[in-house]
Coordinates of C-alpha atoms in Angstrom, one line a residue:
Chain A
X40 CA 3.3 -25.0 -21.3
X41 CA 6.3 -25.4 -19.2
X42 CA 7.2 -23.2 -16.3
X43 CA 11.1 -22.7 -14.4
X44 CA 10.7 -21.5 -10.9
X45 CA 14.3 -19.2 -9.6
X46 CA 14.5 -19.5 -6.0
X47 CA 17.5 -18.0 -3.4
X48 CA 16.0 -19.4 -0.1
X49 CA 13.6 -21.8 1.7
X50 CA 11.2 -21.8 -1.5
X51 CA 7.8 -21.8 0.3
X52 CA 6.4 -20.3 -2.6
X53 CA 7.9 -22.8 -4.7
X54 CA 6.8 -25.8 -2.9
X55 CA 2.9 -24.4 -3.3
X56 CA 3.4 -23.8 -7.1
X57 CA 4.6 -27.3 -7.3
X58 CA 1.8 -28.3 -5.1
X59 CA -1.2 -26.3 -7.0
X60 CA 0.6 -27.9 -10.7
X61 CA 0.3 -31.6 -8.9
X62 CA -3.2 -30.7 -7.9
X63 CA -4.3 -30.2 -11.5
X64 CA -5.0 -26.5 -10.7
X65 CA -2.9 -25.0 -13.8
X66 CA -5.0 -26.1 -17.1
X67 CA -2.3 -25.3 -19.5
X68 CA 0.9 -25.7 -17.4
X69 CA 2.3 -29.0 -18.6
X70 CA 5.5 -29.4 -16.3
X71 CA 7.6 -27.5 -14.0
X72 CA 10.7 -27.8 -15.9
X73 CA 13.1 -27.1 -13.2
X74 CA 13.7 -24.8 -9.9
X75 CA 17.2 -23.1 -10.1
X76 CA 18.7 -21.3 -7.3
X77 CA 21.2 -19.2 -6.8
X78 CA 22.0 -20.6 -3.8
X79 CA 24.0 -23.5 -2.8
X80 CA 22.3 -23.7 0.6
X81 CA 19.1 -22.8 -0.2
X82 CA 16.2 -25.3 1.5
X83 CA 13.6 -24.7 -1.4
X84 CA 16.0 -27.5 -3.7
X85 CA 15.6 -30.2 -1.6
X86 CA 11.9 -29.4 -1.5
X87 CA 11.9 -29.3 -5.1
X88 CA 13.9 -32.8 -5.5
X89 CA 11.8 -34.3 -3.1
X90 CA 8.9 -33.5 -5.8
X91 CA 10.9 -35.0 -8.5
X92 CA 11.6 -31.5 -10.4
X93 CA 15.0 -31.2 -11.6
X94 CA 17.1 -28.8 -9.3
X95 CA 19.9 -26.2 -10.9
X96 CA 22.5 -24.2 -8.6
X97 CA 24.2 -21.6 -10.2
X98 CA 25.9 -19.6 -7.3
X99 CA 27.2 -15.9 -8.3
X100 CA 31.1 -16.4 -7.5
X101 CA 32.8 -13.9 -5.3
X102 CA 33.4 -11.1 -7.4
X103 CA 31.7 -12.3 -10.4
X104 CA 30.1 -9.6 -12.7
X105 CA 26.4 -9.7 -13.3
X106 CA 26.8 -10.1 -16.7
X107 CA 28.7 -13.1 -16.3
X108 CA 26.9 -14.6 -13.6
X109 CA 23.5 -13.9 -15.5
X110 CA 25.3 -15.7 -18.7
X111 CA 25.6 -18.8 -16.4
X112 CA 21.9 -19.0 -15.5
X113 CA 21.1 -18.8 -19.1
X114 CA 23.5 -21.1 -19.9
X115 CA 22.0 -24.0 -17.0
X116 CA 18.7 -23.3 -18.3
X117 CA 19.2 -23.6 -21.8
X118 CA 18.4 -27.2 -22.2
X119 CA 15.1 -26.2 -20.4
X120 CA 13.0 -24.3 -22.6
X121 CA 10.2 -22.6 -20.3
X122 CA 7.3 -20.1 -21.2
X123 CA 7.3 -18.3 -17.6
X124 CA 9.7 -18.2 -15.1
X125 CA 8.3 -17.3 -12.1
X126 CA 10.8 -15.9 -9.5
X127 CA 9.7 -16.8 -6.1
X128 CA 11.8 -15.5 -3.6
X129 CA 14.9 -14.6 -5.8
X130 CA 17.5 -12.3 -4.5
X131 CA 18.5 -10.9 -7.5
X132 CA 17.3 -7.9 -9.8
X133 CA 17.5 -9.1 -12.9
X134 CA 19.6 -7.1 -16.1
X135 CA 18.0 -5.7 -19.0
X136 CA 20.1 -8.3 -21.1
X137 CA 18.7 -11.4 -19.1
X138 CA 15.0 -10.0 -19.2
X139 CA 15.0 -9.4 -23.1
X140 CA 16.0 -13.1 -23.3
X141 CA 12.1 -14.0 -21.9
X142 CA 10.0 -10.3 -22.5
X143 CA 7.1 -10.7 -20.5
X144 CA 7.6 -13.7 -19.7
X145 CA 8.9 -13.4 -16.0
X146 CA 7.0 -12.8 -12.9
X147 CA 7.8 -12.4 -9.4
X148 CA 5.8 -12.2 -6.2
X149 CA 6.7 -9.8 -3.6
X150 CA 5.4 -9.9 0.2
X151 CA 4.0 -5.8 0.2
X152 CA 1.3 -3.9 -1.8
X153 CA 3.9 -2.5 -3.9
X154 CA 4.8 0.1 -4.5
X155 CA 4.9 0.4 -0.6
X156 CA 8.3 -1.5 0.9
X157 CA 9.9 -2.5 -2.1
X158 CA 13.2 -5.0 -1.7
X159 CA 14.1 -7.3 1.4
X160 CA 12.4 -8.0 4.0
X161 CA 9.3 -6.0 3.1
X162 CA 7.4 -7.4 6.0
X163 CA 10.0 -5.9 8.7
X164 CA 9.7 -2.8 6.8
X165 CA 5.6 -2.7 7.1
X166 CA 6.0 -3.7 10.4
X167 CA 8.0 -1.3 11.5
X168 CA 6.3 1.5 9.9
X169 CA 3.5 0.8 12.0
X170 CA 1.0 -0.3 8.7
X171 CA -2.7 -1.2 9.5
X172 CA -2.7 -2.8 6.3
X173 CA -0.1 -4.6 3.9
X174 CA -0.2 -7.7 1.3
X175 CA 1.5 -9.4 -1.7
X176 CA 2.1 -8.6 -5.6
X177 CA 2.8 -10.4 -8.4
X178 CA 4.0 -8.2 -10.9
X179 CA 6.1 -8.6 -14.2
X180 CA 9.1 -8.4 -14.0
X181 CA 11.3 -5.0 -15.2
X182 CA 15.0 -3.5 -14.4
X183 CA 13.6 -1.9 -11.9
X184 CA 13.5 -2.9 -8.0
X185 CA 9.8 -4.8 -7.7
X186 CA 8.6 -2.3 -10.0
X187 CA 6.8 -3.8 -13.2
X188 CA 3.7 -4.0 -14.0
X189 CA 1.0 -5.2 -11.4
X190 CA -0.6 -8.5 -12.7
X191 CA -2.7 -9.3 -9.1
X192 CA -2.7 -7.4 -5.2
X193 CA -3.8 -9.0 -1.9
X194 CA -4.3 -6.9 1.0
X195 CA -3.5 -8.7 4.7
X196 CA -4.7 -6.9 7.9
X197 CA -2.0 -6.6 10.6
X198 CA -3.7 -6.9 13.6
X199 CA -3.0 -5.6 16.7
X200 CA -0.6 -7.8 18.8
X201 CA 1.1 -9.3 15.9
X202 CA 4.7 -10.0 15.8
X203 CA 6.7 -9.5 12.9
X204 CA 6.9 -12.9 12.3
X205 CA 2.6 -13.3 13.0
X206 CA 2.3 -11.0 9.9
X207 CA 5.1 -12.8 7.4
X208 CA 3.2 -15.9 7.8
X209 CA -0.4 -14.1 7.1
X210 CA 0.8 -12.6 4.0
X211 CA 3.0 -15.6 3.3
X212 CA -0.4 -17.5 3.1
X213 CA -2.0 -15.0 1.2
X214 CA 1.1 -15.3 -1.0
X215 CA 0.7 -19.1 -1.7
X216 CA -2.8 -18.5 -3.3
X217 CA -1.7 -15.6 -5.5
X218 CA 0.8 -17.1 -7.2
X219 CA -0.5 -19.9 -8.3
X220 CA -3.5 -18.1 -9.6
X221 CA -1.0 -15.6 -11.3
X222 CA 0.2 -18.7 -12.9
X223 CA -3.1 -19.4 -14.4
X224 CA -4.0 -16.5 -15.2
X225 CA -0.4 -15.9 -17.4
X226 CA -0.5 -19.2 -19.2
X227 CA -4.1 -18.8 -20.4
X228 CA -3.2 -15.2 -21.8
X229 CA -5.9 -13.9 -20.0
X230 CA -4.3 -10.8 -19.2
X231 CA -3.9 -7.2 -21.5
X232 CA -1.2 -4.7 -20.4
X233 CA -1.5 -1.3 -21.7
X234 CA 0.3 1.6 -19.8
X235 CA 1.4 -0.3 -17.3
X236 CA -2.1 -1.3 -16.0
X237 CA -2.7 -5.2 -16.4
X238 CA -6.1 -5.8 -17.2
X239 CA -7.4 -9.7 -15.7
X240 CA -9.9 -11.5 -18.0
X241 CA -12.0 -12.7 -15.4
X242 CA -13.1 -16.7 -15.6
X243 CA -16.4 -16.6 -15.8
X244 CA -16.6 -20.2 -14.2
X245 CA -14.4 -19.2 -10.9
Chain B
X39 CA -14.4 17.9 23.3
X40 CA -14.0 20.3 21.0
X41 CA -12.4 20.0 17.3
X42 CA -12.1 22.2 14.3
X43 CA -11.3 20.7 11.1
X44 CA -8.6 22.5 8.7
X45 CA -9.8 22.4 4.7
X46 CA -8.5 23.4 1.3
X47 CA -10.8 22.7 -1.1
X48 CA -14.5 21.3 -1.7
X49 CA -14.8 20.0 1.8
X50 CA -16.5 16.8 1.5
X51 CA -14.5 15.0 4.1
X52 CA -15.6 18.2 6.7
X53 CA -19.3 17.6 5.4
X54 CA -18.8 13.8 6.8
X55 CA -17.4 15.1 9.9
X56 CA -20.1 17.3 10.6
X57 CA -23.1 15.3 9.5
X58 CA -21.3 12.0 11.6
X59 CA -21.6 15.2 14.9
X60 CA -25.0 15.9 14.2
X61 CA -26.1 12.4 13.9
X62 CA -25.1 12.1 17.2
X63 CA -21.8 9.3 16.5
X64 CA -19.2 10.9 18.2
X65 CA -19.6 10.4 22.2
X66 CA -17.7 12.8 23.7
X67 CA -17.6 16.0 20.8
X68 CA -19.7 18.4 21.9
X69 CA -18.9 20.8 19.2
X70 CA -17.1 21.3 16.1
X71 CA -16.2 24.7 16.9
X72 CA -15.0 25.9 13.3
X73 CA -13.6 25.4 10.3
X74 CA -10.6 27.0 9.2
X75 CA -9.8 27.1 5.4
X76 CA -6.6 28.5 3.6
X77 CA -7.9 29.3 0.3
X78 CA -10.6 31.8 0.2
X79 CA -12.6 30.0 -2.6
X80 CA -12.7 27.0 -1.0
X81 CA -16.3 25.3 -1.6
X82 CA -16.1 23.7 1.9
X83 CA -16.4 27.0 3.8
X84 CA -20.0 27.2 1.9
X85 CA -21.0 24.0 3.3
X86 CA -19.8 24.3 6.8
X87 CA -21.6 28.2 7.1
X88 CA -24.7 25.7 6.0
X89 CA -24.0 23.4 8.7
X90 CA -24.0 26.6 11.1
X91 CA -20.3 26.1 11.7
X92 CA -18.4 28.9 12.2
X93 CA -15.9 29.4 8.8
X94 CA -12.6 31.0 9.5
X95 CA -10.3 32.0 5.9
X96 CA -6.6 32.6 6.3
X97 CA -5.2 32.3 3.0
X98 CA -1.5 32.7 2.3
X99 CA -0.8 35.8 1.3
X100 CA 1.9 36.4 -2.0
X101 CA 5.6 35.6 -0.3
X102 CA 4.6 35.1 2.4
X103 CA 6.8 33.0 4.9
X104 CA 5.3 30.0 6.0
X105 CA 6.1 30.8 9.8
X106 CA 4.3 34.0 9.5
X107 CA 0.9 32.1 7.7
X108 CA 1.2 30.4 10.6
X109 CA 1.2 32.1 13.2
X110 CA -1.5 34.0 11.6
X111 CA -3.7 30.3 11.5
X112 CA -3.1 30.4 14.8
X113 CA -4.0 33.6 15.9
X114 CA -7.2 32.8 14.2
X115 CA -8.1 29.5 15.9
X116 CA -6.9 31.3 19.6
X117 CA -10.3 31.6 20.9
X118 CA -11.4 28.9 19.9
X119 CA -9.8 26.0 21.5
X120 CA -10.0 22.7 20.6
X121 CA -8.8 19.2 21.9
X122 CA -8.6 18.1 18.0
X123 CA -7.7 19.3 14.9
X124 CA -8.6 17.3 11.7
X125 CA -7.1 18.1 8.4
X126 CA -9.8 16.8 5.7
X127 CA -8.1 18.1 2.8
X128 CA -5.5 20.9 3.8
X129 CA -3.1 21.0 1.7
X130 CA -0.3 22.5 3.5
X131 CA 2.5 21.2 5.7
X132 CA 2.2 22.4 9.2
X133 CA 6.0 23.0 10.7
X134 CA 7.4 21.4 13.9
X135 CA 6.4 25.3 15.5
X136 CA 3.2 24.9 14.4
X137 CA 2.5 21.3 15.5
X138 CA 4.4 21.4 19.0
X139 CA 1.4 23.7 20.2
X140 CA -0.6 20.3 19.5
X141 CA 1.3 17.3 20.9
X142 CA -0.5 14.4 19.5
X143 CA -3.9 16.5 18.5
X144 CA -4.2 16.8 15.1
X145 CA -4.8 14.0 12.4
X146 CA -5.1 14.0 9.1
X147 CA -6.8 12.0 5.8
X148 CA -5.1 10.9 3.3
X149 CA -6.6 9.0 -0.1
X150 CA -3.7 6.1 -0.1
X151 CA -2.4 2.9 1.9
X152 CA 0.1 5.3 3.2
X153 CA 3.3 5.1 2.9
X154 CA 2.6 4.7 -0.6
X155 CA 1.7 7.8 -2.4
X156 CA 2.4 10.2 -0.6
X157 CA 1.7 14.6 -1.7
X158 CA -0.6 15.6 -3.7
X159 CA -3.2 13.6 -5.9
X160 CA -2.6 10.7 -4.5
X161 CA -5.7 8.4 -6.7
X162 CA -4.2 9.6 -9.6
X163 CA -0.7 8.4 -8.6
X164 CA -1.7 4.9 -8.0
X165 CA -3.7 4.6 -10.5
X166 CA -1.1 6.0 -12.9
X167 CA 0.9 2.9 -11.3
X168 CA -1.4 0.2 -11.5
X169 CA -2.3 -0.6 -8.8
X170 CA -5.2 -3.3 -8.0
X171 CA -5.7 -1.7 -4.4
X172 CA -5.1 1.6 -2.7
X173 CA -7.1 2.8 -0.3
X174 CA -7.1 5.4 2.6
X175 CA -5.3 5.8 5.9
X176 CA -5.9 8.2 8.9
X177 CA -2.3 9.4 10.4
X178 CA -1.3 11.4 13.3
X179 CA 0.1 14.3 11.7
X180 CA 4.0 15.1 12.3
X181 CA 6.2 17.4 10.0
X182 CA 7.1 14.6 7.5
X183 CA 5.2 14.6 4.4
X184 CA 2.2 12.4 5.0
X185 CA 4.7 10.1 7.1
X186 CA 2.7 10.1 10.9
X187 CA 2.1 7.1 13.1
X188 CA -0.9 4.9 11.3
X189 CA -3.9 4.9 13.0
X190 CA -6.4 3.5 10.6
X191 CA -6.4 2.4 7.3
X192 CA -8.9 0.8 4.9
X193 CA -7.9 -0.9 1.1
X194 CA -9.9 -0.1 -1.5
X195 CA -10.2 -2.1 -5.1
X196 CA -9.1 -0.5 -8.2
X197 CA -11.1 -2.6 -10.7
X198 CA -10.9 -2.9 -14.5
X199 CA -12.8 -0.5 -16.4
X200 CA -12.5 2.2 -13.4
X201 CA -11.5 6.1 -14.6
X202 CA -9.1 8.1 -11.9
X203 CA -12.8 9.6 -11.0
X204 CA -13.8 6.3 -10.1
X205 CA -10.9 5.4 -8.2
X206 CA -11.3 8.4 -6.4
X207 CA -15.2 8.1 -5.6
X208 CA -14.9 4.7 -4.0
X209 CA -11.7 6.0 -1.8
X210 CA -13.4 8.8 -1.1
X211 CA -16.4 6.9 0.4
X212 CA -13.9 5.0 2.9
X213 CA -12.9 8.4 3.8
X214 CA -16.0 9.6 4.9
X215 CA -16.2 6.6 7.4
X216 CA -12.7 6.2 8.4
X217 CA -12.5 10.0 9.3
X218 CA -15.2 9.6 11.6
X219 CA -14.5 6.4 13.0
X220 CA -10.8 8.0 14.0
X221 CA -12.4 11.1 15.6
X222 CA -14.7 8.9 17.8
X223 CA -11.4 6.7 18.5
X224 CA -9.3 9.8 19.5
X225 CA -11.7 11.9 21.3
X226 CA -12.3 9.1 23.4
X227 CA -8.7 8.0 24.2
X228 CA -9.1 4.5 23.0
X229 CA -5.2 4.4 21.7
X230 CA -2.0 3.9 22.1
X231 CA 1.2 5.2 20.7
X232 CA 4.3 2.7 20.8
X233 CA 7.4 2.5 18.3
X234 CA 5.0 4.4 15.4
X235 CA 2.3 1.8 16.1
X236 CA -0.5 3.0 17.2
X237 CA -2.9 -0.3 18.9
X238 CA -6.3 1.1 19.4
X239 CA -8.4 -0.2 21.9
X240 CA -11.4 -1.8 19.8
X241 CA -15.0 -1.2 21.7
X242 CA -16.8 -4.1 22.3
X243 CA -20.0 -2.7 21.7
X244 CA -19.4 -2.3 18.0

């Protein structure tokens, strides 16, 4: 199987997926195909150059309707045929249009137990709310705003004398582990959704 | 110290309370000096007459304004005063009138990782969402919706094959121990508000 990997910023997440697929930890994921962002600055590309995956920019241009912009990315990746695409720190909610193009084939992990602290900066947002006790998702991917189904949750203790910036990197390790096993779990097909609960087949050797 | 505990329904958080009291867990409560319910069939006021609690019933009556149910609960609790109140499954949201006669006294339970899931029924909300972890969080109570400063919290698995019931039971069980574990931490002063964060001031002992 082939993955792509979307990225907007520093691509931390990317960087471990890379890391866990040159590790031998995916059995069925063959290649990382490419890491596109839709940024032209954004440090996750030279991270994914210096692995040898093939990098893809497709900027949204000032103005530019989603539509159009979303016709671009389908358009770069084209040439690139994938069986996930796991969004890892992408900016973007994605349109209906775009996700019918891959159905349940597009995951993204998100640095809160959603449904709490949904869109940017989720971390500042726990933190601020004065949370004992936050986490990561992976979930598929919907219209909605980090709302598809839940595929795996991690809770993370904030702990008293923690700066913002103390619990981002606690969940951000948490986050690291998650996806990769998401990425297992999705390209083994051990998974079962039915009414919006995502039922894990368990590996009976892990 | 003195507290009185405000129910609804079947009381099982109360019944924690009280049996935590009796076991002699809480260092500084000398009494819980009643429990006030606001539904006259509540099965908790059964249970506390058992404990030899004194039971107080102050039901709404039919269109009746919330002020004057109020000052009617209040009228009730007058002589007997109490340096806590602990809602353990009252259903009602107390007004900033109501509250301001207890500046930072009353707490309350609540089955979620608050914010999420806030109101009413809120195992069946998450699991109706999919969640692979809720839990429960005890709050200082204020006249949002379930929205007070967090002062514990524990996450609870949702595992495959669980019912709502389930769900419920193995929350429920955190309850019982996180409910007593913030009485002991308030009745002892061991806290401290800050921004909506409450740090609490672990004891070495345990």
């Amino acid at each position: 199987m082939k993955i792509g990997i979307f990225i907007s910023g520093s691509g931390t997440n990317m960087d471990a997926v890379v890391r866990s697929w040159h590790a031998g930890r995916f059995s069925q994921v063959d290649e990382v195909s490419f890491v596109l962002s839709d940024k032209a600055d954004a440090a996750g590309l030279a991270k994914a150059a210096a692995h040898g995956v093939p990098t893809l920019t497709v900027a949204r241009r000032k103005g530019e309707p989603r539509e159009h912009h979303e016709a671009r990315l389908l358009e770069a990746i084209v040439s690139y045929p994938v069986d996930l695409i796991v969004l890892a720190g992408f900016m973007r909610v994605l349109s209906p249009y775009f996700l019918s193009r891959f159905p349940g084939k597009i995951i993204n992990i998100h640095p809160s137990l959603l449904p709490a602290f949904p869109g940017v900066d989720a971390q500042h947002q726990a933190f601020d709310h004065g949370v004992k006790i936050s986490g990561c998702t992976v979930h598929f991917v919907d219209e909605s705003l980090d709302g598809g189904p839940i595929l795996l949750q991690k809770a993370v203790e904030r702990l008293d004398g923690d700066t913002t910036e103390d619990l981002r990197q606690r969940i951000l390790t948490e986050e690291h582990k998650l996806l990769s096993e998401a990425i297992e779990i999705v390209t083994t097909g051990r998974y079962r959704v039915s009414n919006r609960y995502v039922r894990v087949e368990r590996n009976h050797e892990s």
